[in-house]
Amino acid sequence: MASDVFFMDLRAELKRNLFQKFDALLFAAGIEGVVEKADLFAIKLHFGELGSTAYVAPPFVAHAVRLFKGFGAKPFITDANTLYVGTRAESVSHLVTAIKNGFSYAVVDAPLIIADGLKGGSEIAVPVNMPIY
């Protein structure tokens, strides 16, 4: 099953800044049809490891939060704990890492929720009936 992939060029232009490009990307991906008024809406991210920059910059997350709030949704930012030992192996250290990487409520204007519980054990098995190739 093929999926559409959307991307944006990260070079700012004189007449089109990165947030305008980001808006175009989100609307091309169909952002308007995703949420309804009062929906609780998860924005799943990778909060990054301490000292890395391999994550979506918090100002872009804040911009997406504003767009979803404009549609009447109630967005929150979420990530899941890691299976390996590090600063994202349990929720307390994970949230500290997220905040140090710029994902505080004051920046993104949305709550941060770790999806799989305090120690990463809040999950259920889901059967998948799919052929494996």
XYZ file of N, CA, C and O in Angstrom:
532
model
N 0.853 -1.165 0.000
C 0.000 0.000 0.000
C 0.907 1.238 0.000
O 1.711 1.441 0.894
N 0.784 2.057 -1.002
C 1.603 3.259 -1.131
C 1.012 4.395 -0.306
O -0.196 4.509 -0.160
N 1.879 5.215 0.244
C 1.457 6.387 1.015
C 2.022 7.642 0.367
O 3.105 7.618 -0.213
N 1.272 8.723 0.485
C 1.782 10.004 0.024
C 2.775 10.528 1.051
O 2.559 10.404 2.261
N 3.849 11.104 0.578
C 4.860 11.703 1.444
C 4.939 13.181 1.102
O 5.019 13.549 -0.069
N 4.893 14.022 2.127
C 4.961 15.466 1.939
C 6.243 15.975 2.567
O 6.657 15.500 3.623
N 6.885 16.918 1.913
C 8.096 17.512 2.468
C 8.166 18.955 2.052
O 7.454 19.402 1.158
N 9.031 19.705 2.749
C 9.216 21.104 2.380
C 10.703 21.424 2.347
O 11.495 20.844 3.085
N 11.027 22.319 1.485
C 12.377 22.843 1.354
C 12.603 23.806 2.522
O 11.770 24.665 2.796
N 13.692 23.664 3.237
C 13.947 24.495 4.416
C 14.730 25.767 4.101
O 15.272 26.399 4.999
N 14.735 26.167 2.848
C 15.359 27.447 2.502
C 14.294 28.526 2.496
O 13.301 28.432 1.778
N 14.499 29.545 3.316
C 13.570 30.680 3.333
C 13.754 31.483 2.057
O 14.845 31.540 1.495
N 12.676 32.102 1.623
C 12.717 32.932 0.430
C 12.278 34.331 0.805
O 11.603 34.536 1.818
N 12.633 35.306 0.010
C 12.293 36.692 0.305
C 10.788 36.889 0.461
O 10.340 37.580 1.365
N 9.997 36.256 -0.402
C 8.545 36.467 -0.361
C 7.787 35.312 0.283
O 6.562 35.316 0.319
N 8.499 34.313 0.803
C 7.829 33.146 1.390
C 8.709 32.591 2.508
O 9.715 31.938 2.259
N 8.282 32.837 3.759
C 9.094 32.361 4.880
C 8.787 30.892 5.185
O 7.912 30.276 4.570
N 9.496 30.324 6.153
C 9.338 28.901 6.456
C 7.963 28.566 7.020
O 7.439 27.482 6.776
N 7.357 29.473 7.781
C 6.018 29.203 8.306
C 4.982 29.194 7.187
O 4.040 28.406 7.214
N 5.152 30.040 6.191
C 4.252 30.012 5.034
C 4.408 28.707 4.264
O 3.427 28.109 3.816
N 5.644 28.245 4.130
C 5.883 26.958 3.479
C 5.286 25.816 4.307
O 4.705 24.880 3.757
N 5.423 25.906 5.617
C 4.879 24.891 6.509
C 3.354 24.841 6.400
O 2.760 23.766 6.333
N 2.710 26.012 6.349
C 1.261 26.068 6.139
C 0.878 25.367 4.833
O -0.062 24.565 4.803
N 1.596 25.660 3.762
C 1.304 25.047 2.464
C 1.436 23.527 2.546
O 0.602 22.789 2.008
N 2.460 23.053 3.241
C 2.663 21.623 3.412
C 1.499 20.989 4.182
O 0.936 19.984 3.766
N 1.108 21.607 5.303
C 0.032 21.063 6.122
C -1.306 21.054 5.375
O -2.058 20.075 5.441
N -1.597 22.115 4.641
C -2.856 22.166 3.901
C -2.836 21.201 2.712
O -3.850 20.591 2.399
N -1.677 21.025 2.076
C -1.565 20.047 0.990
C -1.792 18.631 1.517
O -2.357 17.775 0.825
N -1.389 18.394 2.761
C -1.571 17.079 3.383
C -2.995 16.866 3.879
O -3.344 15.771 4.322
N -3.828 17.902 3.824
C -5.229 17.764 4.205
C -5.541 18.074 5.648
O -6.436 17.474 6.236
N -4.842 19.025 6.230
C -5.011 19.365 7.644
C -6.452 19.724 8.003
O -6.920 19.384 9.090
N -7.187 20.353 7.079
C -8.547 20.795 7.418
C -9.482 19.628 7.715
O -10.413 19.756 8.494
N -9.270 18.502 7.104
C -10.165 17.369 7.282
C -9.789 16.438 8.420
O -10.411 15.399 8.601
N -8.798 16.791 9.193
C -8.279 15.901 10.214
C -8.991 16.041 11.558
O -9.191 15.058 12.259
N -9.366 17.250 11.925
C -9.948 17.477 13.251
C -11.297 18.153 13.163
O -11.611 18.814 12.178
N -12.070 17.950 14.216
C -13.346 18.646 14.361
C -13.314 19.422 15.666
O -12.474 19.184 16.533
N -14.242 20.331 15.811
C -14.314 21.164 17.005
C -14.359 20.287 18.261
O -15.079 19.301 18.300
N -13.558 20.659 19.247
C -13.463 20.017 20.569
C -12.748 18.666 20.548
O -12.681 18.003 21.582
N -12.193 18.232 19.385
C -11.424 16.995 19.355
C -10.169 17.132 20.206
O -9.466 18.152 20.128
N -9.882 16.112 21.021
C -8.568 16.000 21.638
C -7.660 15.483 20.532
O -7.961 14.472 19.900
N -6.566 16.183 20.292
C -5.765 15.890 19.106
C -4.298 15.732 19.477
O -3.658 16.673 19.942
N -3.756 14.534 19.263
C -2.355 14.253 19.561
C -1.474 14.689 18.403
O -1.744 14.357 17.252
N -0.429 15.424 18.713
C 0.632 15.723 17.752
C 1.815 14.887 18.209
O 2.481 15.207 19.193
N 2.051 13.754 17.527
C 3.102 12.820 17.925
C 4.432 13.313 17.388
O 4.590 13.555 16.206
N 5.378 13.442 18.299
C 6.712 13.929 17.954
C 7.774 13.023 18.520
O 7.504 12.166 19.354
N 8.989 13.291 18.113
C 10.195 12.778 18.761
C 10.780 14.002 19.449
O 11.121 14.982 18.789
N 10.850 13.980 20.778
C 11.345 15.141 21.522
C 12.856 15.296 21.455
O 13.402 16.291 21.914
N 13.552 14.339 20.896
C 14.994 14.431 20.738
C 15.746 13.983 21.976
O 15.208 13.952 23.081
N 16.980 13.624 21.768
C 17.887 13.304 22.874
C 18.564 14.596 23.310
O 18.664 15.545 22.519
N 19.035 14.632 24.542
C 19.769 15.815 25.000
C 21.010 16.008 24.135
O 21.736 15.059 23.865
N 21.205 17.219 23.681
C 22.376 17.537 22.887
C 22.225 17.290 21.399
O 23.151 17.554 20.638
N 21.085 16.776 20.969
C 20.894 16.543 19.532
C 19.967 17.603 18.951
O 19.343 18.365 19.678
N 19.891 17.640 17.655
C 18.953 18.542 16.974
C 18.080 17.769 15.993
O 17.480 18.357 15.103
N 17.993 16.452 16.169
C 17.247 15.597 15.244
C 15.774 15.517 15.630
O 15.261 14.447 15.961
N 15.106 16.659 15.623
C 13.683 16.721 15.929
C 13.118 17.981 15.294
O 13.851 18.894 14.929
N 11.801 18.013 15.151
C 11.135 19.192 14.595
C 11.300 20.335 15.583
O 11.061 20.178 16.784
N 11.718 21.489 15.101
C 11.964 22.643 15.974
C 10.671 23.087 16.661
O 9.612 23.174 16.025
N 10.734 23.357 17.970
C 9.540 23.751 18.722
C 8.725 24.904 18.119
O 7.488 24.855 18.201
N 9.317 25.922 17.485
C 8.463 26.958 16.882
C 7.531 26.420 15.790
O 6.421 26.921 15.622
N 7.945 25.377 15.070
C 7.058 24.766 14.067
C 5.936 23.986 14.750
O 4.801 23.973 14.285
N 6.256 23.350 15.861
C 5.227 22.638 16.630
C 4.201 23.641 17.149
O 2.995 23.424 17.050
N 4.684 24.759 17.691
C 3.781 25.804 18.181
C 2.888 26.320 17.057
O 1.692 26.578 17.263
N 3.444 26.458 15.880
C 2.670 26.919 14.726
C 1.557 25.916 14.395
O 0.409 26.303 14.157
N 1.888 24.620 14.399
C 0.880 23.584 14.141
C -0.195 23.590 15.231
O -1.383 23.460 14.928
N 0.217 23.776 16.479
C -0.745 23.849 17.585
C -1.732 24.987 17.340
O -2.944 24.818 17.493
N -1.224 26.148 16.941
C -2.112 27.296 16.660
C -3.105 26.968 15.546
O -4.286 27.316 15.625
N -2.634 26.294 14.507
C -3.533 25.921 13.406
C -4.638 24.990 13.892
O -5.812 25.199 13.585
N -4.272 23.967 14.652
C -5.277 23.026 15.147
C -6.238 23.694 16.124
O -7.430 23.409 16.115
N -5.735 24.588 16.955
C -6.627 25.340 17.852
C -7.576 26.210 17.033
O -8.736 26.399 17.403
N -7.099 26.736 15.913
C -7.940 27.535 15.028
C -9.096 26.739 14.440
O -10.138 27.303 14.109
N -8.932 25.420 14.325
C -10.010 24.551 13.864
C -10.916 24.127 15.016
O -11.859 23.369 14.823
N -10.596 24.581 16.233
C -11.415 24.258 17.398
C -10.973 23.019 18.151
O -11.626 22.597 19.097
N -9.856 22.412 17.744
C -9.358 21.210 18.412
C -8.633 21.567 19.702
O -8.315 22.729 19.952
N -8.364 20.542 20.504
C -7.591 20.679 21.739
C -6.325 19.839 21.587
O -6.272 18.682 22.003
N -5.285 20.408 20.969
C -4.079 19.622 20.709
C -3.213 19.440 21.953
O -3.212 20.266 22.860
N -2.499 18.324 21.964
C -1.461 18.077 22.954
C -0.285 17.435 22.230
O -0.432 16.875 21.148
N 0.891 17.564 22.826
C 2.113 17.051 22.219
C 2.449 15.745 22.920
O 2.409 15.666 24.149
N 2.802 14.716 22.153
C 3.072 13.419 22.767
C 4.262 12.720 22.124
O 4.603 12.969 20.961
N 4.889 11.875 22.910
C 5.970 10.997 22.475
C 5.855 9.742 23.325
O 5.071 9.702 24.279
N 6.592 8.707 22.991
C 6.603 7.473 23.771
C 8.007 7.242 24.312
O 8.999 7.649 23.694
N 8.077 6.607 25.470
C 9.376 6.296 26.063
C 10.147 5.335 25.168
O 9.564 4.635 24.337
N 11.449 5.294 25.385
C 12.308 4.426 24.577
C 12.531 3.090 25.276
O 12.362 2.976 26.492
N 12.910 2.089 24.506
C 13.241 0.791 25.071
C 14.690 0.744 25.550
O 15.043 -0.112 26.340
N 15.520 1.634 25.058
C 16.923 1.673 25.470
C 17.089 2.626 26.650
O 16.261 3.485 26.909
N 18.160 2.457 27.386
C 18.445 3.295 28.547
C 18.920 4.657 28.059
O 19.733 4.758 27.150
N 18.391 5.699 28.650
C 18.765 7.063 28.293
C 17.815 8.031 28.947
O 17.047 7.663 29.843
N 17.803 9.266 28.478
C 16.972 10.292 29.113
C 15.517 10.247 28.658
O 14.737 11.098 29.066
N 15.172 9.269 27.835
C 13.764 9.131 27.428
C 13.236 7.741 27.758
O 12.255 7.291 27.219
N 13.876 7.046 28.711
C 13.488 5.685 29.064
C 12.303 5.635 30.014
O 11.622 4.609 30.105
N 12.048 6.719 30.735
C 10.877 6.826 31.603
C 10.381 8.267 31.532
O 11.094 9.163 31.113
N 9.139 8.482 31.936
C 8.450 9.741 31.638
C 9.007 10.970 32.334
O 8.985 12.058 31.767
N 9.497 10.838 33.562
C 10.007 12.026 34.264
C 11.219 12.582 33.526
O 11.260 13.763 33.168
N 12.216 11.735 33.271
C 13.410 12.188 32.541
C 13.066 12.592 31.115
O 13.654 13.519 30.555
N 12.098 11.897 30.526
C 11.673 12.200 29.163
C 11.107 13.621 29.076
O 11.447 14.393 28.171
N 10.239 13.973 30.033
C 9.669 15.323 30.036
C 10.729 16.383 30.307
O 10.703 17.462 29.701
N 11.682 16.085 31.177
C 12.785 17.023 31.420
C 13.577 17.231 30.129
O 13.902 18.364 29.758
N 13.861 16.147 29.412
C 14.563 16.242 28.125
C 13.761 17.075 27.135
O 14.316 17.954 26.458
N 12.467 16.817 27.050
C 11.614 17.572 26.121
C 11.662 19.065 26.435
O 11.804 19.893 25.526
N 11.545 19.407 27.691
C 11.551 20.824 28.086
C 12.907 21.452 27.806
O 12.984 22.571 27.277
N 13.988 20.741 28.102
C 15.332 21.274 27.817
C 15.557 21.453 26.317
O 16.316 22.318 25.903
N 14.877 20.649 25.501
C 14.988 20.781 24.047
C 13.996 21.793 23.478
O 13.893 21.946 22.266
N 13.260 22.496 24.359
C 12.410 23.590 23.907
C 10.935 23.301 23.813
O 10.169 24.138 23.339
N 10.491 22.117 24.255
C 9.090 21.746 24.120
C 8.268 22.054 25.373
O 7.386 21.291 25.748
N 8.530 23.177 26.017
C 7.741 23.541 27.196
C 6.384 24.083 26.757
O 6.200 24.516 25.621
N 5.416 24.066 27.682
C 4.091 24.609 27.407
C 4.200 26.071 26.983
O 3.499 26.513 26.072
N 5.110 26.801 27.618
C 5.283 28.220 27.291
C 5.702 28.433 25.844
O 5.395 29.463 25.252
N 6.373 27.471 25.258
C 6.827 27.590 23.864
C 5.796 27.038 22.894
O 5.434 27.699 21.925
N 5.301 25.819 23.139
C 4.425 25.163 22.161
C 2.940 25.398 22.418
O 2.112 25.050 21.581
N 2.588 25.979 23.564
C 1.199 26.316 23.917
C 0.277 25.103 23.926
O -0.884 25.173 23.537
N 0.826 23.957 24.370
C 0.030 22.735 24.487
C 0.659 21.843 25.551
O 1.874 21.878 25.751
N -0.159 21.020 26.212
C 0.385 20.091 27.202
C 1.262 19.030 26.554
O 1.057 18.660 25.398
N 2.228 18.541 27.318
C 3.080 17.430 26.898
C 2.622 16.193 27.654
O 2.505 16.224 28.887
N 2.352 15.103 26.927
C 1.896 13.863 27.536
C 2.726 12.724 26.964
O 2.828 12.566 25.748
N 3.323 11.928 27.862
C 4.046 10.745 27.411
C 3.008 9.633 27.229
O 2.283 9.271 28.156
N 2.940 9.083 26.031
C 1.831 8.222 25.627
C 1.781 6.871 26.323
O 0.702 6.306 26.473
N 2.904 6.348 26.746
C 2.895 4.974 27.257
C 3.123 4.884 28.759
O 3.648 3.901 29.259
N 2.720 5.911 29.485
C 2.752 5.851 30.938
C 4.083 6.236 31.549
O 5.047 6.561 30.872
N 4.126 6.177 32.861
C 5.282 6.649 33.623
C 6.559 5.897 33.300
O 7.617 6.485 33.141
N 6.463 4.568 33.180
C 7.656 3.767 32.920
C 7.596 3.024 31.600
O 8.334 2.077 31.368
N 6.698 3.427 30.720
C 6.631 2.805 29.401
C 5.932 1.466 29.379
O 6.076 0.717 28.425
N 5.143 1.152 30.410
C 4.491 -0.143 30.464
C 2.999 -0.092 30.234
O 2.311 -1.074 30.456
N 2.485 1.032 29.797
C 1.036 1.160 29.593
C 0.698 0.889 28.137
O 0.496 1.790 27.351
N 0.650 -0.403 27.800
C 0.349 -0.764 26.421
C -0.569 -1.967 26.413
O -0.741 -2.648 27.427
N -1.168 -2.219 25.260
C -1.958 -3.425 25.051
C -1.544 -4.030 23.721
O -1.168 -3.309 22.791
N -1.608 -5.338 23.643
C -1.289 -6.022 22.388
C -2.469 -5.887 21.440
O -3.629 -6.004 21.841
N -2.175 -5.613 20.196
C -3.205 -5.466 19.177
C -2.894 -6.462 18.069
O -1.823 -6.406 17.461
N -3.823 -7.400 17.801
C -3.560 -8.353 16.725
C -3.595 -7.653 15.360
O -4.409 -6.768 15.133
N -2.695 -8.037 14.500
C -2.626 -7.483 13.156
C -2.705 -8.641 12.169
O -1.864 -9.527 12.198
N -3.722 -8.626 11.342
C -3.873 -9.642 10.314
C -3.373 -9.085 8.991
O -4.121 -8.487 8.237
N -2.081 -9.233 8.778
C -1.454 -8.724 7.570
C -0.449 -9.750 7.086
O 0.272 -10.330 7.894
N -0.379 -9.966 5.798
C 0.678 -10.859 5.310
C 2.044 -10.221 5.540
O 2.213 -9.020 5.435
N 2.993 -11.037 5.910
C 4.359 -10.558 6.095
C 5.167 -11.006 4.889
O 5.160 -12.186 4.523
N 5.860 -10.091 4.273
C 6.638 -10.404 3.077
C 8.110 -10.411 3.385
O 8.601 -9.753 4.201
